[in-house]
C-alpha positions as a printed NumPy array, in Angstrom:
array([[ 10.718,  85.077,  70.119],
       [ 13.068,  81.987,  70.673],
       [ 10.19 ,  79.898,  69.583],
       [  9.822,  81.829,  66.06 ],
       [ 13.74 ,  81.647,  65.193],
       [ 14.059,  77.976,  64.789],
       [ 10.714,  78.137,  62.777],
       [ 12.198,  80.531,  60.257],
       [ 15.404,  78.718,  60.163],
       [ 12.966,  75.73 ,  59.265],
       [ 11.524,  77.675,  56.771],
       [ 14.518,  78.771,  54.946],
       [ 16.196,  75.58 ,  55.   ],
       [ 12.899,  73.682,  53.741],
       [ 12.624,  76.692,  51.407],
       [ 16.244,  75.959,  49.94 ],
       [ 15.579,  72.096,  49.768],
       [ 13.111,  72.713,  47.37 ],
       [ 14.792,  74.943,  45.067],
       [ 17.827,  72.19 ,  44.749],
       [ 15.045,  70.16 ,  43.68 ],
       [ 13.297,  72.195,  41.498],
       [ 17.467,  72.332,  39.974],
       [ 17.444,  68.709,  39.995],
       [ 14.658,  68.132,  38.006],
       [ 15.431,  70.737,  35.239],
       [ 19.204,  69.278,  35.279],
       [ 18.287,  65.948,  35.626],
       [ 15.428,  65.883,  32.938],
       [ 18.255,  67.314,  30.536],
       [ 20.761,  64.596,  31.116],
       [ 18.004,  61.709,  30.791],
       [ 16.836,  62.847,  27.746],
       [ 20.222,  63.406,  26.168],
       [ 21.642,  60.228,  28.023],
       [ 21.172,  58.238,  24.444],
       [ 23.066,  60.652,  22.54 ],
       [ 25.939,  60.981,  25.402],
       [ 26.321,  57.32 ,  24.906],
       [ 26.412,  57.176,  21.361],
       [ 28.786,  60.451,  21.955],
       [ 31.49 ,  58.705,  23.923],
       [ 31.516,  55.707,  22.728],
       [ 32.98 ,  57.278,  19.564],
       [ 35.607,  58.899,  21.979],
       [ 36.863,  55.578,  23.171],
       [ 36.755,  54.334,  19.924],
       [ 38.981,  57.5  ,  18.806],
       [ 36.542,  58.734,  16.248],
       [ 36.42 ,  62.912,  17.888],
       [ 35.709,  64.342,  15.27 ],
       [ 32.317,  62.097,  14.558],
       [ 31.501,  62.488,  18.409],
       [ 31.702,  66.08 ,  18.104],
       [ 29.247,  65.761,  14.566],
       [ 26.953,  64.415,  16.412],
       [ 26.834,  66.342,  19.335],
       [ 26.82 ,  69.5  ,  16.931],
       [ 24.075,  68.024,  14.625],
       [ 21.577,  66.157,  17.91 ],
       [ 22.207,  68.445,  20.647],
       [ 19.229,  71.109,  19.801],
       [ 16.696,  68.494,  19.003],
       [ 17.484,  66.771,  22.55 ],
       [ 17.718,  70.071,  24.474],
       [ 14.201,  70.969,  22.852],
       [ 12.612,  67.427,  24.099],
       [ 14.267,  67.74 ,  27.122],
       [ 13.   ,  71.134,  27.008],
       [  9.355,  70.376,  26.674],
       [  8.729,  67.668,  28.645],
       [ 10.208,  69.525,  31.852],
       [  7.446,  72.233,  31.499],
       [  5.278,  69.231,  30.819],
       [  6.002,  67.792,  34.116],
       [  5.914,  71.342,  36.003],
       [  2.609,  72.335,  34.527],
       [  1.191,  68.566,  35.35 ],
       [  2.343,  68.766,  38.789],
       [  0.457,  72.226,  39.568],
       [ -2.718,  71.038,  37.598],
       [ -2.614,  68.061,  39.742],
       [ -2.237,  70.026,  42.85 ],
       [ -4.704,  72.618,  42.491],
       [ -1.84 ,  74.844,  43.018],
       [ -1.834,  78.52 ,  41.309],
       [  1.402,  79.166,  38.549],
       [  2.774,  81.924,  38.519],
       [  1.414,  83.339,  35.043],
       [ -0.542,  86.03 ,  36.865],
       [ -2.247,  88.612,  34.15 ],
       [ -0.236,  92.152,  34.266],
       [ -1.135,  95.654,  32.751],
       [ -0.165,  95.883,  29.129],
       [  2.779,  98.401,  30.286],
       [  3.941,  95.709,  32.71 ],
       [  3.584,  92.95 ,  30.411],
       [  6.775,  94.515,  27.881],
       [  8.848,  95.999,  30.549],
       [ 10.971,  93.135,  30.217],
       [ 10.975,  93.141,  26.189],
       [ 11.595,  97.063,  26.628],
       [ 14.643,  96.835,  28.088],
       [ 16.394,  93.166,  26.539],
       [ 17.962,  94.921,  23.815],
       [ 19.712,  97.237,  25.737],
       [ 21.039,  94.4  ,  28.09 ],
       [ 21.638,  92.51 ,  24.911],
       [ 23.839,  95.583,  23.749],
       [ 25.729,  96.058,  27.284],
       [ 26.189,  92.322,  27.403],
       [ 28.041,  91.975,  23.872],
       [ 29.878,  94.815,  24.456],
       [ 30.756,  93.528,  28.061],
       [ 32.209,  90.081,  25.965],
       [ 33.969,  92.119,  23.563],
       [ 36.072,  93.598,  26.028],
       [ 36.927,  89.744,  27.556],
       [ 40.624,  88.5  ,  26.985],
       [ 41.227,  86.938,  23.76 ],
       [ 41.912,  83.358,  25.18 ],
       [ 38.258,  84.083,  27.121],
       [ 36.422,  84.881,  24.047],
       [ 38.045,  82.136,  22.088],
       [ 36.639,  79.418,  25.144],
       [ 33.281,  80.967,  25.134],
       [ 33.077,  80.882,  21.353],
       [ 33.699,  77.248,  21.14 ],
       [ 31.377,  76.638,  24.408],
       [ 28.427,  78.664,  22.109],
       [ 29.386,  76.835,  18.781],
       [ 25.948,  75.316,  18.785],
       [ 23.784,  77.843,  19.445],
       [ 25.682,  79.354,  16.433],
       [ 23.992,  77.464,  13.874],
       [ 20.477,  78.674,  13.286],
       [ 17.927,  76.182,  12.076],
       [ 14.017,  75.601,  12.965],
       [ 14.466,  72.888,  16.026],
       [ 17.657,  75.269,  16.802],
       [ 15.062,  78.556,  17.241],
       [ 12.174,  76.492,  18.747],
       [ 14.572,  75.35 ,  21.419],
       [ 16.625,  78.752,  22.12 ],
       [ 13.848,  81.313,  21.616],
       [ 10.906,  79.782,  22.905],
       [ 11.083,  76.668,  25.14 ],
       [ 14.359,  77.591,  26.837],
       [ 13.183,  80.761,  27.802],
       [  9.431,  79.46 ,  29.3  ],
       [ 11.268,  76.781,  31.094],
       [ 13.964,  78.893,  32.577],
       [ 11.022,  81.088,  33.643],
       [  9.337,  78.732,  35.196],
       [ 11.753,  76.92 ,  37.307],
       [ 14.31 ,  79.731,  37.881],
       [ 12.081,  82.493,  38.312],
       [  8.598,  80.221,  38.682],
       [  9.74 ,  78.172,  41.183],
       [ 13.2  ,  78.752,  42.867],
       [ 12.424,  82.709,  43.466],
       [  9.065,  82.291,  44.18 ],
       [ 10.114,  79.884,  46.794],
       [ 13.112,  81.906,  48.686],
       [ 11.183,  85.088,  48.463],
       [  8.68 ,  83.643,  51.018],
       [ 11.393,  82.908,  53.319],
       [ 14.067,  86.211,  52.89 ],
       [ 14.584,  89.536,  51.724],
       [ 13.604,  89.813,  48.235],
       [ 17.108,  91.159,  47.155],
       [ 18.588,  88.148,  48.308],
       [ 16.303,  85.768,  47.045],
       [ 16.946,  87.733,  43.606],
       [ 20.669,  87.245,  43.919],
       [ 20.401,  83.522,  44.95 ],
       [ 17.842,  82.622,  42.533],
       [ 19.986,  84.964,  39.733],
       [ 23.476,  83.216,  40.899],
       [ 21.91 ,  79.346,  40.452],
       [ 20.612,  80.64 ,  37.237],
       [ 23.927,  81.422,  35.876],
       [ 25.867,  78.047,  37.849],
       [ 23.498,  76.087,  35.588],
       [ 24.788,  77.206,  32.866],
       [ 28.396,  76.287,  33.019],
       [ 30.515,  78.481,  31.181],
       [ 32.025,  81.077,  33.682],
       [ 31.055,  83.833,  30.953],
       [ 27.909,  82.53 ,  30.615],
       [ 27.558,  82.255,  34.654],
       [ 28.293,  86.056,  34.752],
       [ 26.036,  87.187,  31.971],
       [ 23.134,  84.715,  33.   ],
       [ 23.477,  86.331,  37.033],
       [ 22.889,  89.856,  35.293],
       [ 20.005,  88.596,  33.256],
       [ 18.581,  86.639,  36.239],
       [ 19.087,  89.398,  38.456],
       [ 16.868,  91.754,  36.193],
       [ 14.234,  89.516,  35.588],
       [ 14.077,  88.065,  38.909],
       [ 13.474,  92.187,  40.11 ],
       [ 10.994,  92.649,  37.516],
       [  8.737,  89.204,  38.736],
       [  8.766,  90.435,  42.101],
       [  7.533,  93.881,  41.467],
       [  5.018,  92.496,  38.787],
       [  3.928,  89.65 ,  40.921],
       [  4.522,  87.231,  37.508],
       [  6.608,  85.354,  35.288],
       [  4.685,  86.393,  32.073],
       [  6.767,  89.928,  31.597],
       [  9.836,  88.136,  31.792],
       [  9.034,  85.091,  29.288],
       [  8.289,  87.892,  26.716],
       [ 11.7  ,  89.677,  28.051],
       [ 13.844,  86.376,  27.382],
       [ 12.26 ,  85.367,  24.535],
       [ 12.982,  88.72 ,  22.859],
       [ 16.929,  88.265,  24.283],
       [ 17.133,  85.172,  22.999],
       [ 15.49 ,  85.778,  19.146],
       [ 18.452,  88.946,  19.167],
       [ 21.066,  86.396,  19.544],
       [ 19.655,  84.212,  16.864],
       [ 19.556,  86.933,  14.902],
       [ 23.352,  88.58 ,  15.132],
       [ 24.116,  84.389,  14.827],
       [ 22.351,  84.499,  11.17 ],
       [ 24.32 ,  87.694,  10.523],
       [ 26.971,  87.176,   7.828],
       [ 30.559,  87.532,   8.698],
       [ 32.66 ,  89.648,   6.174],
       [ 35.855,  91.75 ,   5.982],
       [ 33.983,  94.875,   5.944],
       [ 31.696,  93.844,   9.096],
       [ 28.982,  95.889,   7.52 ],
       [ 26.06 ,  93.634,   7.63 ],
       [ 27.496,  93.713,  11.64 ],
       [ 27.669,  97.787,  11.939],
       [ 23.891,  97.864,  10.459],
       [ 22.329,  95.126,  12.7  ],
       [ 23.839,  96.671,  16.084],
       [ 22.962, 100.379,  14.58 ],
       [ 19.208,  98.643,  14.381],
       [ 19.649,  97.077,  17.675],
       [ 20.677, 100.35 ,  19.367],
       [ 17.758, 102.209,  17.918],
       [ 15.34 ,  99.613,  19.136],
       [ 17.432,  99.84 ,  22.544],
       [ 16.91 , 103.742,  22.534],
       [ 12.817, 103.654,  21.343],
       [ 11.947, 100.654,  22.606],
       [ 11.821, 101.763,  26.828],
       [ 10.698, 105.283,  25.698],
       [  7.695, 103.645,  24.489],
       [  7.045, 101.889,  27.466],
       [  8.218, 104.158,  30.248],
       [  5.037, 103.831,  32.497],
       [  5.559, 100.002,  32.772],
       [  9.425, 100.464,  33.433],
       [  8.874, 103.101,  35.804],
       [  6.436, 101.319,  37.828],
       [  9.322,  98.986,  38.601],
       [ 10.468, 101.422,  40.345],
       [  7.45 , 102.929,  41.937],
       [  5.998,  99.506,  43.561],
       [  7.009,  96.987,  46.351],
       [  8.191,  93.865,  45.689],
       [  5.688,  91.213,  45.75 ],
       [  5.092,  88.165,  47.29 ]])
């Protein structure tokens, strides 16, 4: 028994090593990429032109976080071919597959309603945080709705969960992997709504033994907040009441349809 403990110590510790690597490379492939345009960005600070610094963040930053984007999964899915080492896009029953789609607009819903009920002075510091994910346009969707959402997957579900559930008890490797999710994304109101997400979809991976249900699941939350982003604002807010009466109905029908796939959640063991 005494021989064992310091071997699963080991284990953890090795285990946790790797996932602040796996964090590393999906922080530090973001900075590289946009190190050009941080440059250009400050150098127009010092130079006391703010308002053109903050153009050209507004105007560059999608296009970068899309390159940035790409060639991270590049390097993940090179590094696995290379190895001969299996990914984690297992094949799941169709039910399984939108378990995770069935349920995003409903945590879209509780989410938004969750922000609406933030202080004033909050929701004013997370609005200007999300000013660019405000603006829709092509690179702006490609980036948010699908290659942010297949390279969270893979490193925050992929890798870092994968990893510490090997190691632990799967609820805490869901709440650590689900907690470095949301640090990595800054904002403290995005940190709180990311650990939600990442606590969801890090429980549906390990009962479904893959990250392909919860790709689907965070592409479909992401493509609802482009949407409500192209949504006109106007004094009457009625373009607003119809999209989150749509939303809600979707929300309602959506895991009625699927109920065999959420409930098997439920009824199976965690895997892995």
């Amino acid at each position: 028994m005494n021989e064992r403990k310091p071997d699963r110590v080991g284990q953890v510790f090795a285990a946790l090593g790797k996932s602040v690597c796996y964090v590393a490379l999906f922080l530090g492939m973001q900075v590289a990429v946009m190190l050009p345009l941080i440059v250009n960005a400050v150098t127009k600070m010092v130079s006391g032109d703010m308002d053109g610094a903050y153009d050209l963040l507004n105007a560059d930053a999608m296009l970068y976080t899309l390159l940035s984007g790409l060639l991270t999964i590049a390097v993940v899915l090179a590094f696995y071919l290379i190895r001969r080492k299996k990914l984690w896009l297992r094949p799941v029953s169709t039910p399984a597959l939108f378990s995770g789609a069935a349920v995003a607009p409903g945590l879209y819903l509780i989410i938004a309603f969750a922000l609406a009920l933030l202080p004033e002075a909050w929701q004013e510091s997370y609005g200007e945080a999300s000013a660019n994910l405000g603006e829709v346009s092509a690179v702006g969707l490609i980036a948010v709705v699908v290659v942010a959402p297949v390279l969270e997957e893979f490193i925050f579900r992929g890798l870092v969960l994968n990893r510490l559930s090997r190691v632990m008890p799967w609820w805490l490797a869901g709440v650590l992997s689900a907690a470095v999710f949301g640090a990595c994304h800054g904002h403290p109101v995005w940190f709180c709504y990311a650990f939600v997400l990442g606590s969801v979809f890090g429980f549906i991976v390990l009962r479904t033994g893959s990250i392909v249900p919860t790709i689907l699941a965070h592409v479909v939350f992401n493509g609802i907040g482009q949407v409500f982003s192209a949504v006109p604002e106007t004094e009457e807010g009625t373009e607003l009441l119809i999209a989150i009466g749509v939303l809600l109905a979707v929300a309602i029908v959506a895991p009625i349809l699927d109920r065999k796939g959420i409930a098997a959640l439920f009824r199976s063991k965690p895997k892995g």
